[in-house]
Every structure is written in C-alpha cells, then in structure tokens.
Coordinates of C-alpha atoms (C1' of nucleotides) in Angstrom, one line a residue:
Chain A
M296 CA -20.9 -1.0 -15.3
F297 CA -23.4 -1.9 -12.5
S298 CA -24.7 -5.1 -14.0
N299 CA -23.9 -7.2 -10.9
K300 CA -27.0 -8.4 -9.3
F301 CA -26.1 -7.3 -5.8
I302 CA -25.6 -3.8 -7.1
Q303 CA -28.8 -3.9 -9.0
Q304 CA -30.6 -4.9 -5.8
R305 CA -29.1 -2.0 -4.0
I306 CA -29.9 0.5 -6.7
E307 CA -33.5 -0.7 -6.5
K308 CA -33.4 -0.1 -2.7
A309 CA -32.2 3.4 -3.3
N310 CA -35.1 4.0 -5.7
I311 CA -37.6 2.7 -3.2
L312 CA -36.2 5.1 -0.6
R313 CA -36.7 8.0 -3.1
E314 CA -40.3 6.9 -3.7
A315 CA -40.8 7.0 0.0
G316 CA -39.6 10.6 0.1
I317 CA -36.2 9.7 1.5
N318 CA -33.2 11.1 -0.3
P319 CA -30.6 8.3 -0.4
Y320 CA -27.8 11.0 -1.0
S321 CA -28.9 13.6 1.5
N322 CA -26.7 16.6 2.2
E323 CA -28.3 17.4 5.5
S324 CA -26.0 16.1 8.2
Q325 CA -26.8 17.2 11.7
R326 CA -23.8 15.5 13.3
N327 CA -22.7 17.1 16.5
T328 CA -20.1 14.7 17.8
T329 CA -17.7 12.0 16.7
V330 CA -17.7 8.4 17.9
E331 CA -14.5 9.0 19.8
K332 CA -15.9 12.0 21.6
F333 CA -19.2 10.2 22.3
L334 CA -17.4 7.3 23.9
N335 CA -15.1 9.6 26.0
V336 CA -17.8 12.0 27.2
N337 CA -20.1 9.2 28.2
S338 CA -17.6 6.8 29.8
D339 CA -19.3 7.6 33.2
I340 CA -22.6 6.0 32.1
E341 CA -21.5 2.6 33.4
Q342 CA -21.4 4.0 36.9
K343 CA -25.0 5.2 36.8
E344 CA -27.7 3.1 38.4
D345 CA -29.8 2.4 35.3
K346 CA -26.7 2.6 33.0
R347 CA -28.3 5.3 30.8
D348 CA -28.9 9.0 30.6
E349 CA -31.8 9.9 28.4
N350 CA -31.2 13.6 28.8
R351 CA -27.9 13.5 26.9
I352 CA -28.8 13.6 23.2
Y353 CA -26.1 13.2 20.5
T354 CA -26.1 12.9 16.7
V355 CA -23.4 10.7 15.3
S356 CA -22.8 9.6 11.7
G357 CA -20.8 6.8 10.1
R358 CA -20.7 3.8 7.8
I359 CA -22.6 0.7 8.8
K360 CA -20.0 -2.0 9.3
L361 CA -22.1 -4.7 11.0
L362 CA -25.8 -5.2 11.2
R363 CA -27.6 -7.6 13.5
I364 CA -31.4 -7.6 13.0
M365 CA -33.2 -9.5 15.8
G366 CA -36.9 -9.1 15.2
K367 CA -38.1 -5.8 16.7
A368 CA -34.7 -4.6 17.7
S369 CA -31.3 -4.4 16.0
F370 CA -27.7 -3.7 16.7
V371 CA -25.7 -1.6 14.2
K372 CA -22.0 -0.9 14.3
I373 CA -21.2 2.3 12.6
E374 CA -17.7 3.7 12.0
D375 CA -16.5 7.2 11.5
E376 CA -12.9 8.3 11.2
S377 CA -12.5 8.3 15.0
G378 CA -13.8 4.8 15.7
M379 CA -16.6 2.3 15.9
L380 CA -19.8 2.7 17.8
Q381 CA -22.7 0.3 18.6
I382 CA -26.2 1.6 18.0
Y383 CA -29.2 0.0 19.5
V384 CA -32.2 0.4 17.2
A385 CA -35.7 -0.6 18.6
R386 CA -38.8 -0.6 16.5
D387 CA -40.9 1.2 19.1
N388 CA -38.4 4.1 19.5
L389 CA -38.6 5.1 15.9
A390 CA -41.4 6.8 13.8
E391 CA -44.4 4.5 13.1
G392 CA -43.5 2.0 10.3
F393 CA -39.9 3.3 9.8
Y394 CA -38.3 0.3 11.4
N395 CA -40.1 -2.4 9.4
T396 CA -40.5 -0.8 6.0
I397 CA -37.4 1.4 5.8
F398 CA -34.7 0.3 8.2
K399 CA -35.0 -3.5 7.9
K400 CA -35.6 -3.5 4.2
H401 CA -33.6 -0.8 2.6
I402 CA -30.7 0.2 4.9
E403 CA -27.8 -2.2 5.0
V404 CA -24.1 -2.7 5.6
G405 CA -22.0 -0.1 3.7
D406 CA -24.6 2.7 3.9
I407 CA -23.7 5.9 5.7
I408 CA -26.3 6.8 8.3
E409 CA -26.9 9.4 11.0
V410 CA -28.4 8.5 14.3
T411 CA -29.7 10.6 17.2
G412 CA -30.1 9.2 20.6
Y413 CA -28.8 8.8 24.1
P414 CA -25.9 6.8 25.7
F415 CA -26.5 3.6 27.6
V416 CA -24.6 0.5 28.5
T417 CA -25.8 -2.9 27.2
G418 CA -26.3 -6.0 29.2
K419 CA -22.9 -7.2 27.9
G420 CA -21.3 -4.0 29.1
E421 CA -20.8 -2.1 25.8
L422 CA -21.3 1.7 25.9
S423 CA -23.8 2.2 23.0
L424 CA -26.1 4.8 21.6
H425 CA -29.9 4.2 21.9
A426 CA -31.5 5.5 18.7
N427 CA -34.4 7.8 18.8
D428 CA -34.0 8.8 15.2
L429 CA -32.2 7.3 12.3
K430 CA -31.7 8.4 8.7
I431 CA -29.7 7.4 5.7
L432 CA -27.2 9.9 4.4
T433 CA -25.5 8.0 1.7
K434 CA -26.6 4.7 0.0
A435 CA -23.7 2.4 -1.0
I436 CA -24.8 0.6 -4.1
S437 CA -21.7 -1.6 -4.2
P438 CA -21.5 -4.2 -1.4
L439 CA -18.6 -4.2 1.0
P440 CA -16.1 -7.1 1.2
E441 CA -16.6 -9.8 3.7
K442 CA -17.0 -8.5 7.2
F443 CA -14.6 -10.9 9.0
H444 CA -11.8 -11.5 6.6
G445 CA -12.1 -8.0 5.0
I446 CA -10.0 -7.5 1.9
T447 CA -6.7 -9.2 1.7
D448 CA -6.0 -9.4 -2.0
K449 CA -3.1 -7.0 -2.4
E450 CA -4.0 -6.1 -5.9
I451 CA -7.4 -4.9 -4.8
R452 CA -6.0 -3.2 -1.7
Y453 CA -3.7 -1.1 -3.8
R454 CA -6.0 -0.4 -6.8
K455 CA -9.0 0.4 -4.6
R456 CA -7.3 1.9 -1.6
Y457 CA -10.6 3.4 -0.5
L458 CA -11.9 -0.2 0.1
D459 CA -8.7 -1.0 2.0
L460 CA -9.2 2.0 4.1
I461 CA -12.8 1.2 4.8
M462 CA -12.1 -2.4 5.7
N463 CA -8.6 -2.3 7.4
A464 CA -8.3 0.1 10.4
G465 CA -4.5 -0.5 10.6
V466 CA -4.1 0.9 7.1
R467 CA -5.6 4.2 8.2
K468 CA -3.2 4.2 11.2
T469 CA -0.2 3.8 8.9
F470 CA -1.2 6.8 6.8
Q471 CA -1.9 8.9 9.8
I472 CA 1.6 8.2 11.0
R473 CA 2.9 9.0 7.5
S474 CA 1.2 12.4 7.6
K475 CA 2.5 13.1 11.1
V476 CA 6.1 12.2 10.1
I477 CA 5.9 14.8 7.2
S478 CA 4.3 17.4 9.4
L479 CA 6.8 16.8 12.2
T480 CA 9.7 16.9 9.7
R481 CA 8.5 20.3 8.4
R482 CA 8.1 21.6 11.9
F483 CA 11.5 20.4 13.0
F484 CA 13.4 22.1 10.2
E485 CA 11.3 25.3 10.5
D486 CA 12.0 25.5 14.2
K487 CA 15.7 25.2 13.3
G488 CA 15.4 28.2 11.1
F489 CA 15.3 26.4 7.8
L490 CA 13.2 28.0 5.0
E491 CA 10.9 25.7 3.1
V492 CA 11.2 26.2 -0.7
E493 CA 9.8 24.8 -3.9
T494 CA 12.1 24.1 -6.8
P495 CA 11.1 22.8 -10.3
M496 CA 9.7 19.4 -10.8
M497 CA 10.5 19.6 -14.5
H498 CA 14.2 19.9 -15.2
P499 CA 16.0 20.8 -18.5
I500 CA 18.8 18.5 -17.2
A501 CA 18.0 15.6 -14.9
G502 CA 20.7 16.1 -12.2
G503 CA 21.4 15.6 -8.5
A504 CA 21.5 11.8 -8.6
N505 CA 22.4 8.9 -10.7
A506 CA 19.1 7.6 -12.2
K507 CA 17.1 7.3 -15.4
P508 CA 14.6 10.1 -15.7
F509 CA 11.1 10.3 -17.1
V510 CA 10.9 12.5 -20.1
T511 CA 8.1 14.8 -21.1
H512 CA 7.7 17.5 -23.6
H513 CA 6.9 21.2 -23.3
N514 CA 5.0 22.2 -26.4
A515 CA 5.3 26.0 -26.0
L516 CA 9.0 25.9 -25.7
G517 CA 9.5 22.9 -28.0
V518 CA 11.8 21.2 -25.6
D519 CA 11.9 18.0 -23.7
R520 CA 11.8 18.2 -19.9
Y521 CA 12.8 15.6 -17.3
L522 CA 10.8 14.9 -14.2
R523 CA 13.3 15.6 -11.5
I524 CA 15.3 12.8 -10.1
A525 CA 16.5 15.0 -7.2
P526 CA 16.1 18.7 -6.2
E527 CA 19.8 19.0 -5.1
L528 CA 21.2 21.2 -7.7
Y529 CA 18.4 23.8 -7.4
L530 CA 18.6 23.9 -3.6
K531 CA 22.4 24.5 -3.9
R532 CA 21.8 27.4 -6.3
L533 CA 19.7 28.9 -3.5
I534 CA 22.6 28.6 -1.1
V535 CA 24.7 30.4 -3.7
G536 CA 22.0 33.1 -3.7
G537 CA 22.4 33.7 0.0
F538 CA 19.7 31.5 1.7
E539 CA 21.6 29.8 4.5
A540 CA 19.3 27.0 5.4
V541 CA 16.7 25.6 3.0
F542 CA 14.7 22.4 2.8
E543 CA 12.2 20.9 0.4
I544 CA 9.8 18.0 1.0
N545 CA 8.6 16.7 -2.3
R546 CA 8.4 14.0 -4.9
N547 CA 11.2 12.6 -7.0
F548 CA 10.7 10.5 -10.1
R549 CA 13.0 7.7 -11.3
N550 CA 12.3 5.7 -14.4
E551 CA 13.6 2.4 -13.0
G552 CA 12.5 -1.0 -11.7
M553 CA 9.7 -1.3 -9.0
D554 CA 9.9 -3.6 -6.0
A555 CA 9.2 -3.6 -2.3
T556 CA 11.4 -0.6 -1.7
H557 CA 11.1 1.3 -5.0
N558 CA 8.2 3.2 -6.5
P559 CA 8.7 5.4 -9.6
E560 CA 7.7 8.5 -7.6
F561 CA 8.8 8.7 -4.0
T562 CA 9.1 11.4 -1.4
S563 CA 12.2 12.8 0.1
I564 CA 13.3 15.7 2.2
E565 CA 16.5 17.4 1.1
F566 CA 18.0 20.2 3.3
Y567 CA 21.1 22.4 2.8
W568 CA 22.8 24.2 5.6
A569 CA 25.5 26.8 5.0
Y570 CA 28.6 27.1 7.2
K571 CA 28.1 23.5 8.4
T572 CA 29.7 20.2 7.7
Y573 CA 28.6 16.6 7.5
K574 CA 29.6 16.3 11.1
D575 CA 26.9 18.8 12.0
L576 CA 24.4 16.8 9.9
I577 CA 25.1 13.7 12.0
E578 CA 24.2 15.7 15.1
I579 CA 21.0 17.2 13.6
T580 CA 20.0 13.8 12.3
K581 CA 20.2 12.3 15.7
E582 CA 18.2 15.2 17.1
Y583 CA 15.6 14.8 14.3
F584 CA 15.1 11.1 15.1
Q585 CA 14.8 12.0 18.8
Y586 CA 12.2 14.6 17.9
L587 CA 10.2 12.2 15.8
F588 CA 10.1 9.5 18.4
E589 CA 9.1 11.9 21.1
H590 CA 6.3 13.5 19.1
L591 CA 5.0 10.2 17.6
D592 CA 5.0 8.7 21.1
L593 CA 7.0 5.7 19.9
P594 CA 9.3 3.5 22.1
T595 CA 12.9 3.9 21.0
I596 CA 13.3 0.1 20.5
L597 CA 11.1 -0.8 17.6
P598 CA 10.4 -4.1 16.0
Y599 CA 11.0 -4.4 12.3
G600 CA 9.9 -7.8 11.0
D601 CA 12.2 -10.3 12.7
L602 CA 14.6 -7.5 13.7
E603 CA 14.7 -5.1 16.6
V604 CA 16.0 -1.6 16.1
N605 CA 17.3 0.5 18.9
F606 CA 16.9 4.1 17.9
D607 CA 18.9 5.1 21.0
N608 CA 22.0 3.4 19.6
F609 CA 23.4 5.5 16.8
Q610 CA 26.7 4.3 15.5
E611 CA 29.3 5.9 13.3
I612 CA 32.0 4.1 11.3
P613 CA 34.1 4.9 8.2
L614 CA 33.2 2.9 5.2
I615 CA 36.6 1.2 4.8
E616 CA 36.6 0.3 8.4
S617 CA 33.1 -1.2 8.2
L618 CA 34.3 -3.5 5.4
T619 CA 36.6 -5.3 7.8
T620 CA 34.9 -4.9 11.2
I621 CA 31.4 -5.5 10.1
G622 CA 31.7 -7.1 6.7
G623 CA 34.5 -9.5 7.6
V624 CA 36.6 -8.6 4.6
P625 CA 40.3 -9.1 5.2
A626 CA 42.1 -5.8 5.9
D627 CA 44.9 -6.4 3.4
I628 CA 42.5 -6.5 0.4
V629 CA 40.2 -3.5 0.9
N630 CA 42.6 -1.0 -0.7
D631 CA 43.7 -3.2 -3.6
K632 CA 41.7 -3.3 -6.7
E633 CA 43.0 -6.6 -8.0
K634 CA 42.5 -8.3 -4.7
I635 CA 39.0 -7.0 -4.3
I636 CA 38.1 -8.4 -7.8
A637 CA 39.6 -11.7 -6.9
Y638 CA 37.8 -11.7 -3.5
L639 CA 34.4 -11.0 -5.1
K640 CA 35.0 -13.6 -7.9
E641 CA 35.8 -16.2 -5.3
R642 CA 32.4 -15.6 -3.9
H643 CA 30.7 -15.8 -7.3
I644 CA 29.7 -12.2 -7.3
D645 CA 29.6 -10.6 -10.7
V646 CA 32.1 -7.8 -11.0
N647 CA 32.9 -5.4 -13.8
A648 CA 36.7 -5.4 -14.2
A649 CA 36.6 -1.8 -15.4
M650 CA 35.5 -0.6 -12.0
N651 CA 37.8 1.7 -10.1
L652 CA 38.9 1.2 -6.5
G653 CA 36.1 3.3 -5.0
Q654 CA 33.4 1.5 -7.0
L655 CA 34.8 -1.8 -5.9
Q656 CA 34.8 -0.7 -2.3
G657 CA 31.2 0.3 -2.8
E658 CA 30.5 -3.2 -4.1
L659 CA 32.1 -4.8 -1.0
F660 CA 30.0 -2.6 1.2
D661 CA 26.8 -3.5 -0.6
E662 CA 27.6 -7.1 -0.5
F663 CA 29.0 -7.7 3.0
V664 CA 28.0 -4.8 5.2
E665 CA 24.8 -3.1 4.3
E666 CA 22.3 -5.7 5.5
K667 CA 24.1 -6.1 8.8
L668 CA 23.5 -2.5 9.8
I669 CA 20.5 -2.9 12.0
D670 CA 20.7 -0.1 14.7
P671 CA 21.1 3.3 13.0
T672 CA 24.6 3.6 11.6
F673 CA 26.3 6.5 9.9
I674 CA 28.7 5.1 7.4
T675 CA 31.2 7.9 6.7
E676 CA 34.2 8.8 4.4
Y677 CA 32.9 7.5 1.1
P678 CA 35.4 7.0 -1.8
V679 CA 35.4 10.1 -4.1
E680 CA 34.7 7.9 -7.2
I681 CA 31.2 7.1 -6.0
S682 CA 30.4 10.6 -4.6
P683 CA 30.3 13.0 -7.5
L684 CA 28.8 15.9 -5.6
A685 CA 30.5 15.6 -2.3
R686 CA 33.4 17.6 -1.0
R687 CA 36.8 15.9 -0.7
S688 CA 38.3 15.4 2.7
D689 CA 41.2 17.9 3.2
A690 CA 43.2 15.3 5.0
N691 CA 42.6 12.5 2.4
P692 CA 41.6 13.6 -1.1
A693 CA 40.6 10.0 -2.0
I694 CA 37.6 10.2 0.3
T695 CA 34.7 12.6 0.7
E696 CA 33.1 14.2 3.7
R697 CA 30.0 12.1 3.4
F698 CA 27.8 9.7 5.3
E699 CA 24.9 7.5 4.6
L700 CA 22.6 6.5 7.4
F701 CA 21.6 2.8 7.5
I702 CA 18.8 1.4 9.6
A703 CA 17.5 -2.2 9.5
G704 CA 19.9 -3.0 6.6
R705 CA 18.6 -0.2 4.5
E706 CA 19.8 3.2 3.4
I707 CA 17.6 5.9 4.9
A708 CA 19.7 9.1 4.4
N709 CA 22.6 10.4 2.3
A710 CA 24.5 13.5 3.3
F711 CA 27.7 15.3 2.7
S712 CA 29.7 18.5 2.9
E713 CA 28.9 19.9 -0.5
L714 CA 31.5 20.3 -3.2
N715 CA 31.8 24.0 -3.7
D716 CA 34.9 24.2 -5.9
P717 CA 33.5 25.0 -9.3
L718 CA 36.6 23.6 -11.2
D719 CA 36.5 20.3 -9.2
Q720 CA 32.8 20.1 -9.8
L721 CA 33.4 20.6 -13.6
E722 CA 36.0 17.8 -13.5
R723 CA 33.6 15.4 -11.7
F724 CA 30.9 16.1 -14.2
E725 CA 33.4 15.4 -17.0
G726 CA 34.3 12.1 -15.3
Q727 CA 30.6 11.3 -15.2
M728 CA 30.3 12.2 -18.9
A729 CA 33.1 9.7 -19.6
A730 CA 31.3 7.0 -17.7
K731 CA 28.1 7.8 -19.7
D732 CA 30.1 7.4 -22.9
C733 CA 31.2 4.0 -21.6
G734 CA 27.6 2.9 -21.3
D735 CA 26.7 3.9 -17.8
D736 CA 23.3 5.4 -18.6
E737 CA 22.7 6.4 -15.1
A738 CA 25.8 8.6 -14.9
H739 CA 25.3 12.2 -14.0
A740 CA 24.6 14.7 -16.8
M741 CA 26.8 17.7 -17.3
D742 CA 25.1 20.8 -15.9
T743 CA 27.2 23.8 -16.9
D744 CA 24.6 26.2 -15.5
F745 CA 25.1 24.7 -12.1
V746 CA 28.9 24.9 -12.4
E747 CA 28.5 28.6 -13.3
A748 CA 26.4 29.1 -10.2
L749 CA 29.1 27.6 -8.1
S750 CA 31.6 29.9 -9.8
Y751 CA 30.0 32.8 -8.0
G752 CA 30.9 31.2 -4.8
M753 CA 28.8 28.9 -2.6
A754 CA 29.5 29.2 1.1
P755 CA 30.8 25.9 2.7
T756 CA 27.6 23.9 3.0
A757 CA 26.3 20.6 4.2
G758 CA 23.3 18.9 2.6
Q759 CA 21.3 15.8 3.3
G760 CA 18.4 13.8 1.8
I761 CA 16.2 11.5 3.7
G762 CA 13.8 9.0 2.1
I763 CA 10.5 9.6 3.7
D764 CA 8.8 6.5 2.4
R765 CA 11.4 4.2 3.8
L766 CA 11.5 6.1 7.0
V767 CA 7.7 5.6 7.4
M768 CA 8.2 1.9 6.5
L769 CA 10.6 1.6 9.5
L770 CA 8.3 3.4 11.9
T771 CA 5.2 1.5 10.9
N772 CA 6.9 -1.9 10.5
E773 CA 5.8 -2.1 6.9
H774 CA 7.9 -4.1 4.5
S775 CA 6.6 -2.9 1.1
I776 CA 6.8 0.7 0.0
R777 CA 3.3 0.1 -1.5
D778 CA 2.0 -0.1 2.0
V779 CA 3.1 3.4 2.9
L780 CA 1.9 5.0 -0.4
L781 CA -1.8 5.7 -0.6
F782 CA -1.8 5.0 -4.3
P783 CA 1.3 3.0 -5.4
A784 CA 2.1 2.8 -9.1
M785 CA 0.2 -0.1 -10.7
K786 CA 0.0 -1.3 -14.3
P787 CA -3.3 -0.4 -16.0
L788 CA -5.8 -3.2 -16.1
T789 CA -7.0 -2.6 -19.6
T790 CA -5.3 -0.8 -22.6
E791 CA -6.3 2.8 -22.9
E792 CA -9.1 3.3 -25.4
E793 CA -9.0 5.8 -28.2
P794 CA -10.2 9.1 -26.9
C795 CA -13.6 9.7 -28.4
K796 CA -14.4 12.8 -30.4
S797 CA -16.3 15.5 -28.6
K798 CA -19.8 16.2 -30.0
E799 CA -18.8 19.7 -31.1
E800 CA -16.3 18.2 -33.5
E801 CA -18.8 16.1 -35.2
Chain B
rG1087 C1' 14.7 -7.6 -17.4
rU1088 C1' 15.1 -13.1 -15.4
rC1089 C1' 13.1 -17.0 -12.2
rC1090 C1' 9.2 -19.0 -8.9
rC1091 C1' 4.1 -18.7 -7.1
rG1092 C1' -0.9 -17.0 -7.7
rU1093 C1' -5.8 -15.6 -10.5
rU1094 C1' -12.6 -20.1 -9.1
rA1095 C1' -19.5 -16.3 -6.6
rG1096 C1' -19.5 -9.3 -4.2
rC1097 C1' -15.4 -11.0 -0.3
rU1098 C1' -12.4 -15.2 2.1
rC1099 C1' -11.2 -19.8 0.2
rA1100 C1' -12.0 -25.6 -1.1
rG1101 C1' -12.1 -28.3 -5.7
rC1102 C1' -6.6 -34.9 -5.6
rU1103 C1' -4.1 -38.5 -10.9
rG1104 C1' -9.4 -34.8 -16.6
rG1105 C1' -16.2 -36.7 -16.2
rU1106 C1' -19.8 -30.4 -16.9
rA1107 C1' -19.0 -26.1 -9.7
rG1108 C1' -18.6 -26.2 -3.6
rA1109 C1' -18.3 -23.9 1.6
rG1110 C1' -18.5 -19.7 4.9
rC1111 C1' -19.7 -14.6 4.9
rA1112 C1' -22.8 -11.3 2.0
rC1113 C1' -27.7 -11.1 -0.5
rG1114 C1' -33.4 -12.7 -0.8
rU1115 C1' -37.6 -14.9 2.2
rC1116 C1' -39.2 -16.4 7.3
rA1117 C1' -38.6 -16.4 12.8
rC1118 C1' -36.5 -13.5 16.8
rU1119 C1' -36.6 -6.6 21.7
rU1120 C1' -29.6 -6.7 24.7
rU1121 C1' -26.5 -8.9 20.3
rU1122 C1' -20.7 -8.9 19.7
rA1123 C1' -18.2 -12.4 13.0
rA1124 C1' -25.7 -12.7 16.7
rU1125 C1' -28.7 -17.3 15.9
rG1126 C1' -32.1 -20.9 13.4
rA1127 C1' -34.7 -22.3 8.8
rU1128 C1' -34.7 -21.7 3.5
rG1129 C1' -33.4 -19.9 -1.3
rU1130 C1' -30.7 -17.1 -5.3
rG1131 C1' -25.9 -16.5 -7.0
rG1132 C1' -20.3 -18.5 -11.6
rC1133 C1' -17.7 -17.3 -19.5
rC1134 C1' -13.3 -21.2 -12.9
rG1135 C1' -8.1 -14.2 -15.6
rA1136 C1' -7.8 -14.3 -21.5
rU1137 C1' -6.7 -16.9 -26.1
rG1138 C1' -5.3 -21.2 -28.4
rG1139 C1' -4.1 -26.6 -28.2
rU1140 C1' -4.4 -32.0 -26.4
rU1141 C1' -9.0 -35.0 -25.5
rC1142 C1' -15.1 -38.2 -26.7
rG1143 C1' -14.9 -34.7 -22.5
rA1144 C1' -10.7 -29.3 -19.5
rA1145 C1' -11.5 -25.1 -13.5
rU1146 C1' -8.1 -29.4 -13.7
rC1147 C1' -3.0 -31.2 -18.7
rC1148 C1' 0.1 -28.1 -22.4
rA1149 C1' 1.4 -23.3 -24.8
rU1150 C1' 1.1 -18.0 -25.2
rC1151 C1' -0.6 -13.5 -23.1
rA1152 C1' -2.5 -10.2 -19.1
rC1153 C1' -2.5 -8.7 -14.1
rG1154 C1' -0.7 -9.4 -9.0
rG1155 C1' 2.8 -11.2 -5.2
rG1156 C1' 7.8 -12.9 -3.9
rA1157 C1' 13.1 -13.5 -5.1
rC1158 C1' 17.3 -11.9 -8.1
rA1159 C1' 19.6 -7.7 -10.9
rC1160 C1' 19.7 -2.0 -10.9
rC1161 C1' 18.5 2.0 -7.9
rA1162 C1' 16.6 5.5 -3.0

RNA sequence: GUCCCGUUAGCUCAGCUGGUAGAGCACGUCACUUUUAAUGAUGUGGCCGAUGGUUCGAAUCCAUCACGGGACACCA
C-alpha cells in the first residue's frame, strides 16, 4: 500500500527519528494556546520598540503547510484549526545539532509539530513566533498536494475529504456554517417551546413522502424494513399522543438519482405544531430566517451564483395566481385540463395525458414558475391532487392549506395544515394506491396504522419540512449538494472483495 | 437511465494531423540567518484510468468498460 517512493522516503525519515530517540507519533502535547489566540494576544508587539517580547512564552501546535529553509534559519508556516502562524526557526536558538540533523533533514511539509517561543514581528511586518524549542508530534508519511494549487480534483476532494479540509480553508468554513445552521435551528425551535424527538429510521412502511425507499432486512423479526423517506407520519402520531410542538432534525434516505441537488441521504428538519395553521408557519419561517441571518452574522442580501437573493423580501402568492403573474401562462387555460395539455404540447413538453388537473397545474408551475422565484417566495394553495397529506381548504375543497418556500429557484421548505380527518386520509391513501397500481412507483403506501392513530383524534396541526442541505447551499453560495456534505455518496472505486475467513474458522 | 466532457509523475497541468514522455510545485543533493508560492544550482521521479482492436509503430485513432464532472429526466 505504501510503495510510492515519496512515502518510502518519509517512512525512512520516521525510522531515523525513532533511532535518534524521537517519537514520530508522540502523545505529549504541551500546547497552551491556539494560533488565533496567539495572534490576538500579541497584536501589540508591533508597537514595541524592538518588536518582540522574549518574556512571553507560548507553545503552539499545527501542521506544517509551508517550509522555507534558508541556511541557518528557516520560516515555517503552521496551521491549526484557528489559523496559520509563521514560525521563525534559527539554528542557534535550538539544542546543539537539532537544526541541522533533525529539523532540516527529517521534518517536512505535512508533519504536525509543536513549537515553543516568543512573539516578534519580522522585517516584513508579520507577527510570528520565534522558536526556542521545536518537536515533531506526528509524522505524515504521505506527502500533501501541491502548496499553491492545492487539490482541485473534485473526485479526490469528495473521496478524501480530509485532504480537502487540510488544503482548502474555505471548505472548513462551509462546514462550520453548516454546523452553526443546525445548532441555531435546534435552539430556535427549543426556544419556541418545541420538543426535539427521535423517531425510527427503519420503517415497516415507507411513508410521509413520494419516493423510492432503500430496503433492508431485519433478521430477528424476519421482515423487510425501509430506511425512512420522511419522519412525518411518526411525528404526527406524537401530536395525536398529546405533544403539541415537536421537531426532528435527522437524515432521510431516498433511493433515487443523484445530482447537484440530490444525495441518497439528506438532512431535514420537520416540525409539527398543534392548534396552528400554515399561516402561522409562514410567520415562524420568516422569523426563523431572520434568526439565522442575525446569528450567522450574514447580510440579508446574499449572492447566489449570478443571482442576488434578498432575504428581507419574503413574498406570498397562491400557486394558480403564480402561473399567470410569474409564469406568463394565459389565465384562461390554468383551470382547464385539455387546454393545459395543449399548451404544454405546443412547447414540446412531455405530458402524460392521464394526469389530473392538479398534477397538470403542478407541471405548469415546475415548468414556468419555479426557476423564476429568486427572493424567498411562499407559494400557497396547492391542488389537493398533489398534496396527499395536506388539509383541504374549507373555502375551496379543490385546494389545500399548503405552501412551499422557494428561494433562488429551488424548493427549500414544504408545509401545510395537516389533514386530520381519518376518513379523508384513508381515501387519499386509497387514491395513492390506485396511482401505484397504474405504475406510479413513488405513490404513497397505505398506512392503516397511521389512519388508526388519526382516528383517535389529532388536534388541528400545522407541519413543515425544511431541507437543511439546500439551505446551507444557499447560505454558503455552494452549487452542489456534495459541497455541503462532508462525505457525499460516491461509487466504490473497486469491487468489494470476498470477506476472508477468520483464523478461528480455519 | 440518456447525452456531452474529462482521466498523463505525489499535486496542478502541457503533450497538434500516430514515431517510444514534458513543465511547475513537491522530493534528493549543494549554497544561503528576516522569508512570504523564498531564491540559485543540480538530480531522481511515469503500466499516459482498464481491456481489446487498427498499425511496422498508439498517451495520441477506434470499440467496450470503470470512475468523476456537467446537462436532461425523476425527486427534496
């Protein structure tokens, strides 16, 4: 595995260090400050007459990113999680012989070292650490990628994310923001009185969304289980049970295509709120975004690729209305099945003639409206045919009390006043079953256990799901979901080998 | 699933209509005590993604496959 000559060379250096009594994998770190703290605390050094203070002694640690050996002195840039620091290493400040025989020969870029010394400012004005003592903590036997271009090959960046993180500071920043978004989301809902819950990841019936599930098998019970495609039906069972505000932040799994906005496992928050309607969800969503922007310290006008998104400009428009005002579809066709089909066909858009009116309106929306929604827009009043779990509008039973939030042409959230009429729910499931029989393999599965739960009475409730990955993409100006997932799904490089027998079996 | 593009040294990339492999960085050796991708000299480094084919001769042309990227379709 380590046949590469550069690796061999570095293994040899590690061995020489061992022979010299130096442990190349020492566990004895004496670090007492981080790079960031060192730079902050000593920012006054520049004001001092001789631009140094030999009485301040610090020990910092980090990976060597750059190394400039200039005879009897060297400059080393080390990096820890907090930042990059320049170290000045002079032969005569170190133990006799260490500089020439150890430092120059056997310590190199990629190694993790620890340095003790005092702060000073170089002739070129950079606050640095003057080394009095230096030791290696960890020998890197694989060389780092090129120091200037770093690593740009996307395949290597995703497969070896650790290298990407070592070489590309911006990547670390993206994942720090992701972590903050999740943490802030949790805090926001907790502060609102929501209870965080964990519901099953393995479902007997894959429900709560229209998607193909991953299937696994439970040996002890002798039954197949589905990795969940959504937590929705379990969270609603909890509302039936009497919890009035619950949320779950977790992974969903969908056995479908992969592209810039789809990974087989993705993270969402779903929350359910009793005695509220989708109108209340619009308000809390606006509040949530305000909270995020405030605590992430982001300007409310953010660039996204060539676009500019104004997060202060939330719009709200019913779906049918958006077809004409935003999509430019003539008003006289949007409620006529035959006219919609003709309209789509004229524009060479494939359309299944068996689709009902609601589905066709959905098609029109996807085709002519979605990508034009740049500033955050709540599209409301979805047709009942494409909203199997949403509550019907009392005023107009053809539509549901639902919205989807679109930002930068992408769906970010889906929410509705929940259907809590058990008989209506049963009918909708039956409708989905019929669709399944007609070949729609993503149609919703029948879940009689869930219908039974509703039959005990679920308080009027509003529920919402927000795609965390896509939200992070927006906030970090990333355009591939792989760039906001630490370890995105990748095909294996080689076929799996037969598992070898353990020695006990032989 | 379909189409397009890519795969050459550890990394970033050249390599034209076929004639047996190049640069920079990194690495080795030497010089250099305030550099900023340090510099100067010198050297090592490759099954040109895999397998077949065409050819006297293939990194280069053709076919198939693998992996990646992008677009489309489906979905969040």
